[in-house]
Coordinates of C-alpha atoms in Angstrom, one line a residue:
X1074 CA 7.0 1.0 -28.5
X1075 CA 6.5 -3.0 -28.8
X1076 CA 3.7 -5.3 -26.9
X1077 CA 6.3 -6.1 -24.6
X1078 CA 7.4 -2.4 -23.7
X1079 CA 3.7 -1.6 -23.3
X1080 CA 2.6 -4.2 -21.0
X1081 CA 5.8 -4.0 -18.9
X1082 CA 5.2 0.0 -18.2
X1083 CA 1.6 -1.3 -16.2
X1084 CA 1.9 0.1 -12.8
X1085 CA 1.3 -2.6 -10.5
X1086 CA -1.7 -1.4 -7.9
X1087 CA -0.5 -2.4 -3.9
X1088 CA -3.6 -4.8 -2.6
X1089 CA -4.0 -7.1 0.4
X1090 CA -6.1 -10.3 1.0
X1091 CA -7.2 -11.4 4.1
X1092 CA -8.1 -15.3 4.7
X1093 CA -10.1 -15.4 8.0
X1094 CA -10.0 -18.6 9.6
X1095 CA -11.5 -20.6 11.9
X1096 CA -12.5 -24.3 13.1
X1097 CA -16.0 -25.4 12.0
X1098 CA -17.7 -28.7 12.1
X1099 CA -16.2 -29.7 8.9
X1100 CA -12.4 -28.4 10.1
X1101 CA -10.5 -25.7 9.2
X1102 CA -13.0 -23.2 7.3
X1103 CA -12.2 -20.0 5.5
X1104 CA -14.4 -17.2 5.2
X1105 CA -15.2 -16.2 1.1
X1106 CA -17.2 -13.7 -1.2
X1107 CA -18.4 -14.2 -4.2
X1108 CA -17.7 -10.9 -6.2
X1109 CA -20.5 -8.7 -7.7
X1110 CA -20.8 -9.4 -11.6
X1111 CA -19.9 -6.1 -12.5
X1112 CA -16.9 -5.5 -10.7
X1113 CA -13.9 -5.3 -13.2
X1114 CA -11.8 -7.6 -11.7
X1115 CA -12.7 -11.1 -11.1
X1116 CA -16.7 -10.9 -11.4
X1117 CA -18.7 -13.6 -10.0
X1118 CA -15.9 -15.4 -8.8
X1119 CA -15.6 -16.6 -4.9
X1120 CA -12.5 -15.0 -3.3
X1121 CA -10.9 -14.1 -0.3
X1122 CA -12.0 -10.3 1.2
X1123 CA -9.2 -7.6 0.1
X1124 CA -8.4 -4.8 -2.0
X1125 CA -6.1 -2.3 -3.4
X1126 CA -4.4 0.6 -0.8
X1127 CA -6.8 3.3 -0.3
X1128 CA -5.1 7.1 0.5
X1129 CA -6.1 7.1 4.2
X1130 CA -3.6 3.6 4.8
X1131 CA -0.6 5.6 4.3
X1132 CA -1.3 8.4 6.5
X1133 CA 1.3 9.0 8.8
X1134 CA -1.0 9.3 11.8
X1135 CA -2.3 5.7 10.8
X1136 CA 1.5 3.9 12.4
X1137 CA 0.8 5.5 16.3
X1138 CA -3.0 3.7 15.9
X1139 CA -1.6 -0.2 15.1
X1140 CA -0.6 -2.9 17.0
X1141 CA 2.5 -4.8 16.1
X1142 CA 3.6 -1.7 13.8
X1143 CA 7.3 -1.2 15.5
X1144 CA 9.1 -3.9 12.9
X1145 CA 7.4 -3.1 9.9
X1146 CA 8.3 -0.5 7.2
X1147 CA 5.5 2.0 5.9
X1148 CA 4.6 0.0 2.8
X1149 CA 4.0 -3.4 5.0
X1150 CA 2.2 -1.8 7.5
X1151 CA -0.1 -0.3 5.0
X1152 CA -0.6 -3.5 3.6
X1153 CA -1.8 -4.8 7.0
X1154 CA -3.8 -1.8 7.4
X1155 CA -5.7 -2.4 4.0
X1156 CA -6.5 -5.9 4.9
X1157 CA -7.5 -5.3 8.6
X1158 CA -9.9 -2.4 6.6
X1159 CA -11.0 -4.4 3.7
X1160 CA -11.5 -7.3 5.9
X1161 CA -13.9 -5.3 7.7
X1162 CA -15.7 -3.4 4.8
X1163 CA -16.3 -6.7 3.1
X1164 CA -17.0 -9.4 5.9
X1165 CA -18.1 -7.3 8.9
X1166 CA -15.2 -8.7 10.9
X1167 CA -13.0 -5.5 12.9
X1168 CA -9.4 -7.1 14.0
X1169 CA -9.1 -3.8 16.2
X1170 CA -8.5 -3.7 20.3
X1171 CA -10.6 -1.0 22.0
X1172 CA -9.1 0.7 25.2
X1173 CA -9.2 -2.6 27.2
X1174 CA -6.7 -3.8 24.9
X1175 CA -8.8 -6.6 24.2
X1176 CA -10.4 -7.1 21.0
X1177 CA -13.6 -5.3 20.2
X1178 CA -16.7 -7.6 20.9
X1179 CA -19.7 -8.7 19.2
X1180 CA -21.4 -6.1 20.5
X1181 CA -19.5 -3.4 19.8
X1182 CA -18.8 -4.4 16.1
X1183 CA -22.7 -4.2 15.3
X1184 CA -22.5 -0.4 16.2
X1185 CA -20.2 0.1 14.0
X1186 CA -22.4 -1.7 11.0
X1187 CA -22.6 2.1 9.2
X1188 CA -19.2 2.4 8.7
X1189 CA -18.4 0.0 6.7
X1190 CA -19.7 1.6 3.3
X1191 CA -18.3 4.6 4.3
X1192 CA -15.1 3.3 4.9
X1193 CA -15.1 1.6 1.2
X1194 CA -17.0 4.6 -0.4
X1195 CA -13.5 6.8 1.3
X1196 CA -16.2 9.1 2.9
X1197 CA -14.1 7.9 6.2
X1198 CA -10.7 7.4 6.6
X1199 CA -9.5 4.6 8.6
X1200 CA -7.3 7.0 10.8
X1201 CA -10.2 9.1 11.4
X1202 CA -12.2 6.1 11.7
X1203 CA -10.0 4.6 14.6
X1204 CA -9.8 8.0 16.3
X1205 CA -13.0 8.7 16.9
X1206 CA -13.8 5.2 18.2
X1207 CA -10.6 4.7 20.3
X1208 CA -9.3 1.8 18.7
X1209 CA -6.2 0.3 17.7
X1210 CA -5.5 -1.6 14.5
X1211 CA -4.3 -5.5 15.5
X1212 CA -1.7 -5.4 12.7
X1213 CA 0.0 -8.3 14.8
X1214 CA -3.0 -10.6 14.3
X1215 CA -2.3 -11.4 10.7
X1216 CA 0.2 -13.5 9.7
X1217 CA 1.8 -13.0 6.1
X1218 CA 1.0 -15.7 4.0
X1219 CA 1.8 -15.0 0.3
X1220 CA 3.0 -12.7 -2.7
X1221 CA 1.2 -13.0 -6.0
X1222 CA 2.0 -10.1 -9.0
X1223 CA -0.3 -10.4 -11.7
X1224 CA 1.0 -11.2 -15.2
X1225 CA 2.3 -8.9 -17.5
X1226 CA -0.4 -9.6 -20.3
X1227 CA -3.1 -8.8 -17.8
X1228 CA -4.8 -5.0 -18.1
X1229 CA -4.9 -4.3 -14.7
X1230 CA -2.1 -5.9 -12.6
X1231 CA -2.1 -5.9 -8.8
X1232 CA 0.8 -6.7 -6.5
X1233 CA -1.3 -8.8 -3.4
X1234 CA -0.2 -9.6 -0.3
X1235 CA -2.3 -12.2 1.2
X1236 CA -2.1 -12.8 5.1
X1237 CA -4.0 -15.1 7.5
X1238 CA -6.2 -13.9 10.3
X1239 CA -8.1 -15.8 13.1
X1240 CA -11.7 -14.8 13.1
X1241 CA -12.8 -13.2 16.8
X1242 CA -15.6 -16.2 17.9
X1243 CA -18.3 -13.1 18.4
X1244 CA -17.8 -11.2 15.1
X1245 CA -20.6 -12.3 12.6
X1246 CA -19.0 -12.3 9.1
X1247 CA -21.1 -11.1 6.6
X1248 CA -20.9 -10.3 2.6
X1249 CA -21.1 -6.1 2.6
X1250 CA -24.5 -6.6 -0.2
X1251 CA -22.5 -4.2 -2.9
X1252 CA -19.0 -5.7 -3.8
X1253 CA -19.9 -8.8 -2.3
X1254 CA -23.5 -10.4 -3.0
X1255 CA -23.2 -13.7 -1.5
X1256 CA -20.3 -15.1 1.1
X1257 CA -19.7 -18.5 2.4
X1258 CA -17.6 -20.2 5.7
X1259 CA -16.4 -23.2 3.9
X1260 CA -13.3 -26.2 4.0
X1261 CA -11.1 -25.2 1.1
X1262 CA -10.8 -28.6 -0.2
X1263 CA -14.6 -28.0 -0.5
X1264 CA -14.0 -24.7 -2.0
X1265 CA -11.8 -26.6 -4.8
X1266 CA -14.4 -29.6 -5.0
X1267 CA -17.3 -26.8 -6.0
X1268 CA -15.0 -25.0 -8.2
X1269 CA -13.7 -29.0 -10.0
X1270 CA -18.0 -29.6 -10.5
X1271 CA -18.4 -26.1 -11.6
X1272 CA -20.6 -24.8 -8.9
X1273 CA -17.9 -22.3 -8.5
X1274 CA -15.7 -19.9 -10.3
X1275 CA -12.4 -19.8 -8.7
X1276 CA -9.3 -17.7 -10.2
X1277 CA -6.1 -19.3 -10.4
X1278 CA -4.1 -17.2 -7.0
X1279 CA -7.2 -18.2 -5.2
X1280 CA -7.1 -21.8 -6.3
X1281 CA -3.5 -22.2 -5.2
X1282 CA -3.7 -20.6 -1.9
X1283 CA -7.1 -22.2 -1.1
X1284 CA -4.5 -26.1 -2.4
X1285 CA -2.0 -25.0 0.4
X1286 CA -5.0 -23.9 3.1
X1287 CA -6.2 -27.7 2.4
X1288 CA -2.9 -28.9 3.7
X1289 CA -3.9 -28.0 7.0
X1290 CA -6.4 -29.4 9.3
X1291 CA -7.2 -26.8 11.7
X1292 CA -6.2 -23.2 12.7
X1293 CA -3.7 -23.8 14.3
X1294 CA -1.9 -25.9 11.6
X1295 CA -2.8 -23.1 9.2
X1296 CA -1.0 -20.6 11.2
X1297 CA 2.5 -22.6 12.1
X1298 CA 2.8 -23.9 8.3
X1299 CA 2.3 -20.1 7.6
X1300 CA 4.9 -19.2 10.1
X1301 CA 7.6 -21.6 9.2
X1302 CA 7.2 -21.7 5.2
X1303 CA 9.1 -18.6 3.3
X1304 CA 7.1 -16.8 1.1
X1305 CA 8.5 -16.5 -2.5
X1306 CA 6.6 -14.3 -4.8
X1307 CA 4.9 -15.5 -7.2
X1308 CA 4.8 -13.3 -10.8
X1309 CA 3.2 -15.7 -13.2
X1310 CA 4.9 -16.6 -16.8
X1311 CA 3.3 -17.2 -20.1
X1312 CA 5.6 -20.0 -21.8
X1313 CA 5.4 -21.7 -25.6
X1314 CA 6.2 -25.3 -24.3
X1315 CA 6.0 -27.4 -27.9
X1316 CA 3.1 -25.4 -28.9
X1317 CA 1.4 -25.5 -25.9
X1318 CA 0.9 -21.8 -23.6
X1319 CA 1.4 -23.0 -20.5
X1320 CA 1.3 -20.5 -17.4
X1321 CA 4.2 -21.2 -14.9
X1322 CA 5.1 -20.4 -11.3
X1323 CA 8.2 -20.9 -9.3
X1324 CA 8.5 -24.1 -8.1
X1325 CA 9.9 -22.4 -4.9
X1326 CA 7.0 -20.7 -3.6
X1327 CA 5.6 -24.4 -2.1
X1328 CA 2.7 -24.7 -4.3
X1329 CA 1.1 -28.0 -5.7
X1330 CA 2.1 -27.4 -9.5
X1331 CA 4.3 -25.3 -11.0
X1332 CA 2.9 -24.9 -14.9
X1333 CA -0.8 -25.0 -15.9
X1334 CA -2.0 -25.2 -19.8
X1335 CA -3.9 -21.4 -20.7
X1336 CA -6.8 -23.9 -22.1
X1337 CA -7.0 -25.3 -18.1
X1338 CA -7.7 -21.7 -16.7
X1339 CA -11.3 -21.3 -16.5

């Protein structure tokens, strides 16, 4: 079998990534982690909360406990599932309507604190989960917003789906202490400023995403730009341009540049 055979037979791993938004003092402002150093995948960098599928997304039982379910097939609404859950396990923040049909308040949420390692340990599944606390997944809330596969050269290779969410004004976000060790609200053209002086470590999906998040101003400009723009994915290329291995994206997908120089990556 050649290189090429081998890296092509990686099974990509389905993951979602949640940006949580909201207006701060400085503008739009994203919510971030920075990753525990020894996770295998992206260690010590700041990202956006999310994480591959767990078994308990794709329970069957899982579609009569969502919001917004009816248009979307089982694959995309376990993708919304895992980002609502991740989103949760890693910032603290529960996009879920209790039987009000309002979202879950403040109050609430911090009840629910002791859940959150137990959800991301898969002691608790998040059907179970939901169950027993009467509450409804707001699948409806998020907003797709992008597609990344990870390269064929990589060892582990994820297929992402990254959606926006508005943060509820009463949920304190807040790094989960064992994935996460530090988190941050912050402007992603400060993000990208941090990352440019070397304050931060920012992987290259992030970077791009947190380039087209700058082009808004606030929330709301987040969430139509999202709306209107098509999402393309985004599967990046290794290419030999006169010597030089350059990685490339399509120019399609809307982002700021469409081939970067391996040597530029860190």
């Amino acid at each position: 079998m050649t290189d090429d055979a081998r890296t092509t037979d990686k099974p990509l791993i389905p993951a979602a990534t949640i940006l949580m938004l909201r207006d701060g003092p400085s503008g739009l402002e994203v919510f971030m982690v920075v990753r525990h150093h020894q996770i295998d995948f992206a260690s010590g960098a700041l990202v956006f909360p999310g994480g591959k599928l767990a078994i308990g997304d794709t329970a069957p039982e899982v579609r009569g406990l969502c919001d917004g379910a009816n248009d979307l097939d089982d694959t995309l609404l376990a993708l919304r599932v895992a980002a609502v859950r991740e989103a949760f396990e890693e910032s603290g923040v529960l996009l879920a309507r209790d039987e009000s049909g309002g979202l879950i308040d403040g109050e609430r949420l911090s009840a629910l604190e002791g859940d959150r390692p137990k959800l991301d340990k898969g002691e608790l599944a998040i059907g179970d989960f939901l169950t027993r606390e009467k509450l409804r997944i707001a699948c409806d809330l998020l907003q797709p917003y992008s597609h990344w596969i990870t390269p064929k050269m990589m060892p582990k290779r994820f297929d992402t789906h990254f959606y926006l969410a508005v943060a509820p004004a009463d949920h304190v976000a807040m790094h989960d202490g064992s994935e996460g060790v530090d988190s941050v609200w912050i402007n992603p053209s400060d993000a990208l400023e941090e990352a440019k002086a070397g304050k931060r470590t920012i992987i290259f999906p992030t970077r791009m995403n947190l380039e087209m998040l700058a082009q808004s101003k606030t929330v709301a400009d987040a969430m139509e730009a999202a709306l209107t723009r098509p999402i393309v994915t985004v599967e990046p290329q290794v290419e030999d341009r006169d010597g030089e291995m350059m990685l490339t994206i399509p120019a399609e997908a809307g982002y700021s540049l469409t081939a970067i120089s391996m040597k530029d990556m860190n």
